[in-house]
Amino acid sequence: NESSTVNTSEMKYDDGTTAASSGAMSLIDNNSSSNNMPSAQTVKSLLKQLSLAESRRSAPKSDAEALSKQEWKFWQTQPVPQLGTKIQDNNGPVEENKPQSEIRQEPYKLPDGFAWEDIDILNNDHLHELYVLLNENYVEDDDNMFRFDYSMPFLR
């Protein structure tokens, strides 16, 4: 004398399709013992419905499928290839190696009060100066959450 009640409603997706969804909290199995466990058949049914609902929300299998399902407003504002764009496979250096004769021989001019300095990372005083300079000035973000803090042996 099994009696199960399952609330079923429809979920509406952006593309206008619907899928049945089960309200598992409304599940009542009067035929189980005092621990109120649902029957195996009811659990199977719920798992099947959950699986069907989840499969509707899975990631698209291809660019064409993703493009046909919805508009990706965020990614249209980013400097990335749009869906469906053919990308040429020409990986390589941004700039080819130059012969030494084409490399600038004198360093760039710095603003007044600044000078180029050679650093000997084998000298502990120089290494400590480099560490302090980077630690106190090199920050990845405005909130100082990603502050540079490599160890001196790492810098060496």
mmCIF file of C-alpha atoms in Angstrom:
data_model
loop_
_atom_site.group_PDB
_atom_site.id
_atom_site.type_symbol
_atom_site.label_atom_id
_atom_site.label_comp_id
_atom_site.label_asym_id
_atom_site.label_seq_id
_atom_site.Cartn_x
_atom_site.Cartn_y
_atom_site.Cartn_z
ATOM 1 C CA ASN A 1 0.000 0.000 0.000
ATOM 2 C CA GLU A 2 2.539 2.533 -1.209
ATOM 3 C CA SER A 3 1.540 6.174 -1.512
ATOM 4 C CA SER A 4 4.019 8.731 -2.778
ATOM 5 C CA THR A 5 3.327 12.344 -3.534
ATOM 6 C CA VAL A 6 5.701 14.238 -5.765
ATOM 7 C CA ASN A 7 5.137 17.874 -6.601
ATOM 8 C CA THR A 8 5.976 18.387 -10.231
ATOM 9 C CA SER A 9 6.343 21.779 -11.796
ATOM 10 C CA GLU A 10 7.786 23.027 -15.037
ATOM 11 C CA MET A 11 11.054 24.922 -15.307
ATOM 12 C CA LYS A 12 11.157 27.418 -18.170
ATOM 13 C CA TYR A 13 14.459 28.029 -19.920
ATOM 14 C CA ASP A 14 15.567 31.172 -21.759
ATOM 15 C CA ASP A 15 15.018 29.489 -25.114
ATOM 16 C CA GLY A 16 11.334 28.862 -24.307
ATOM 17 C CA THR A 17 11.594 25.126 -23.647
ATOM 18 C CA THR A 18 10.404 23.562 -20.427
ATOM 19 C CA ALA A 19 11.421 20.613 -18.281
ATOM 20 C CA ALA A 20 9.661 18.850 -15.442
ATOM 21 C CA SER A 21 11.171 19.287 -12.029
ATOM 22 C CA SER A 22 10.355 17.352 -8.880
ATOM 23 C CA GLY A 23 9.866 18.857 -5.467
ATOM 24 C CA ALA A 24 11.774 16.269 -3.465
ATOM 25 C CA MET A 25 10.872 17.946 -0.191
ATOM 26 C CA SER A 26 7.230 17.027 -0.824
ATOM 27 C CA LEU A 27 8.019 13.350 -1.120
ATOM 28 C CA ILE A 28 6.002 11.252 1.320
ATOM 29 C CA ASP A 29 6.209 7.518 1.461
ATOM 30 C CA ASN A 30 3.563 6.053 3.736
ATOM 31 C CA ASN A 31 4.785 2.513 3.225
ATOM 32 C CA SER A 32 8.212 2.980 4.823
ATOM 33 C CA SER A 33 9.227 2.478 8.403
ATOM 34 C CA SER A 34 9.436 5.184 11.074
ATOM 35 C CA ASN A 35 12.518 6.740 9.471
ATOM 36 C CA ASN A 36 10.361 8.042 6.577
ATOM 37 C CA MET A 37 12.720 6.793 3.857
ATOM 38 C CA PRO A 38 11.281 6.882 0.318
ATOM 39 C CA SER A 39 10.937 3.625 -1.589
ATOM 40 C CA ALA A 40 13.589 2.523 -4.078
ATOM 41 C CA GLN A 41 11.169 3.095 -6.971
ATOM 42 C CA THR A 42 10.495 6.672 -5.827
ATOM 43 C CA VAL A 43 14.216 7.393 -5.469
ATOM 44 C CA LYS A 44 14.833 5.950 -8.960
ATOM 45 C CA SER A 45 12.109 8.160 -10.387
ATOM 46 C CA LEU A 46 13.514 11.257 -8.691
ATOM 47 C CA LEU A 47 17.052 10.504 -9.883
ATOM 48 C CA LYS A 48 15.808 10.061 -13.453
ATOM 49 C CA GLN A 49 13.956 13.388 -13.342
ATOM 50 C CA LEU A 50 16.979 15.111 -11.799
ATOM 51 C CA SER A 51 19.238 13.646 -14.479
ATOM 52 C CA LEU A 52 16.913 14.906 -17.218
ATOM 53 C CA ALA A 53 16.772 18.372 -15.675
ATOM 54 C CA GLU A 54 20.583 18.488 -15.308
ATOM 55 C CA SER A 55 21.156 17.334 -18.881
ATOM 56 C CA ARG A 56 19.176 20.355 -20.074
ATOM 57 C CA ARG A 57 21.605 22.646 -18.250
ATOM 58 C CA SER A 58 24.833 20.994 -19.401
ATOM 59 C CA ALA A 59 27.466 22.880 -21.338
ATOM 60 C CA PRO A 60 27.093 23.020 -25.111
ATOM 61 C CA LYS A 61 29.048 20.427 -27.082
ATOM 62 C CA SER A 62 30.218 22.836 -29.813
ATOM 63 C CA ASP A 63 30.497 26.516 -30.689
ATOM 64 C CA ALA A 64 27.558 26.184 -33.083
ATOM 65 C CA GLU A 65 25.386 24.676 -30.340
ATOM 66 C CA ALA A 66 26.378 27.418 -27.899
ATOM 67 C CA LEU A 67 25.765 30.110 -30.502
ATOM 68 C CA SER A 68 22.317 28.741 -31.298
ATOM 69 C CA LYS A 69 21.241 28.523 -27.648
ATOM 70 C CA GLN A 70 21.820 31.995 -26.317
ATOM 71 C CA GLU A 71 23.605 35.282 -26.626
ATOM 72 C CA TRP A 72 26.847 35.641 -24.642
ATOM 73 C CA LYS A 73 26.701 39.346 -23.826
ATOM 74 C CA PHE A 74 29.700 39.392 -21.476
ATOM 75 C CA TRP A 75 32.079 37.703 -23.924
ATOM 76 C CA GLN A 76 31.076 40.112 -26.692
ATOM 77 C CA THR A 77 32.731 42.876 -24.650
ATOM 78 C CA GLN A 78 36.014 40.993 -24.184
ATOM 79 C CA PRO A 79 39.078 40.877 -26.459
ATOM 80 C CA VAL A 80 38.622 37.189 -27.263
ATOM 81 C CA PRO A 81 37.564 35.449 -30.486
ATOM 82 C CA GLN A 82 33.792 35.291 -30.864
ATOM 83 C CA LEU A 83 31.999 31.953 -31.232
ATOM 84 C CA GLY A 84 32.314 30.596 -34.752
ATOM 85 C CA THR A 85 35.505 32.559 -35.511
ATOM 86 C CA LYS A 86 38.081 30.472 -37.373
ATOM 87 C CA ILE A 87 41.473 30.819 -35.690
ATOM 88 C CA GLN A 88 44.616 30.366 -37.732
ATOM 89 C CA ASP A 89 47.098 28.097 -36.017
ATOM 90 C CA ASN A 90 50.214 30.256 -36.288
ATOM 91 C CA ASN A 91 51.764 30.093 -32.849
ATOM 92 C CA GLY A 92 55.189 31.599 -32.529
ATOM 93 C CA PRO A 93 57.169 34.430 -31.019
ATOM 94 C CA VAL A 94 55.677 37.918 -30.930
ATOM 95 C CA GLU A 95 58.965 39.264 -32.242
ATOM 96 C CA GLU A 96 61.607 37.175 -33.986
ATOM 97 C CA ASN A 97 65.126 36.969 -32.535
ATOM 98 C CA LYS A 98 67.310 39.874 -33.625
ATOM 99 C CA PRO A 99 71.004 39.717 -34.375
ATOM 100 C CA GLN A 100 73.146 41.434 -31.740
ATOM 101 C CA SER A 101 74.030 44.199 -34.205
ATOM 102 C CA GLU A 102 70.355 45.297 -34.243
ATOM 103 C CA ILE A 103 70.058 45.450 -30.449
ATOM 104 C CA ARG A 104 70.274 48.907 -28.879
ATOM 105 C CA GLN A 105 73.752 49.373 -27.388
ATOM 106 C CA GLU A 106 73.059 52.215 -24.958
ATOM 107 C CA PRO A 107 70.250 51.961 -22.383
ATOM 108 C CA TYR A 108 67.130 54.100 -22.570
ATOM 109 C CA LYS A 109 67.401 57.524 -20.908
ATOM 110 C CA LEU A 110 65.746 57.635 -17.486
ATOM 111 C CA PRO A 111 64.072 60.692 -15.935
ATOM 112 C CA ASP A 112 66.272 63.000 -13.844
ATOM 113 C CA GLY A 113 67.102 61.532 -10.454
ATOM 114 C CA PHE A 114 67.075 57.938 -11.727
ATOM 115 C CA ALA A 115 70.016 55.840 -12.885
ATOM 116 C CA TRP A 116 70.565 52.357 -14.213
ATOM 117 C CA GLU A 117 72.299 50.072 -11.720
ATOM 118 C CA ASP A 118 73.975 46.717 -12.194
ATOM 119 C CA ILE A 119 72.893 44.218 -9.552
ATOM 120 C CA ASP A 120 75.027 41.310 -8.452
ATOM 121 C CA ILE A 121 72.510 38.754 -7.154
ATOM 122 C CA LEU A 122 75.352 36.753 -5.629
ATOM 123 C CA ASN A 123 76.040 39.706 -3.301
ATOM 124 C CA ASN A 124 73.658 39.415 -0.319
ATOM 125 C CA ASP A 125 73.366 43.215 0.111
ATOM 126 C CA HIS A 126 72.360 43.688 -3.538
ATOM 127 C CA LEU A 127 69.981 40.750 -3.366
ATOM 128 C CA HIS A 128 68.347 42.154 -0.229
ATOM 129 C CA GLU A 129 67.907 45.559 -1.937
ATOM 130 C CA LEU A 130 66.242 43.855 -4.903
ATOM 131 C CA TYR A 131 63.976 41.869 -2.588
ATOM 132 C CA VAL A 132 62.896 45.003 -0.664
ATOM 133 C CA LEU A 133 62.339 46.953 -3.896
ATOM 134 C CA LEU A 134 60.096 44.271 -5.362
ATOM 135 C CA ASN A 135 58.335 43.424 -2.098
ATOM 136 C CA GLU A 136 57.427 47.022 -1.294
ATOM 137 C CA ASN A 137 56.610 48.193 -4.817
ATOM 138 C CA TYR A 138 55.439 45.308 -6.975
ATOM 139 C CA VAL A 139 51.722 44.703 -6.389
ATOM 140 C CA GLU A 140 49.413 42.839 -8.766
ATOM 141 C CA ASP A 141 46.157 44.611 -7.858
ATOM 142 C CA ASP A 142 44.752 47.802 -6.356
ATOM 143 C CA ASP A 143 43.687 46.061 -3.116
ATOM 144 C CA ASN A 144 47.256 44.870 -2.339
ATOM 145 C CA MET A 145 45.988 41.297 -2.195
ATOM 146 C CA PHE A 146 48.664 39.892 -4.523
ATOM 147 C CA ARG A 147 51.824 41.453 -3.156
ATOM 148 C CA PHE A 148 55.160 40.177 -4.427
ATOM 149 C CA ASP A 149 56.858 38.100 -1.715
ATOM 150 C CA TYR A 150 59.288 35.650 -3.275
ATOM 151 C CA SER A 151 62.127 34.436 -1.111
ATOM 152 C CA MET A 152 65.667 35.693 -1.630
ATOM 153 C CA PRO A 153 66.923 32.222 -2.658
ATOM 154 C CA PHE A 154 64.206 32.178 -5.335
ATOM 155 C CA LEU A 155 65.424 35.529 -6.698
ATOM 156 C CA ARG A 156 68.996 34.278 -6.769
#
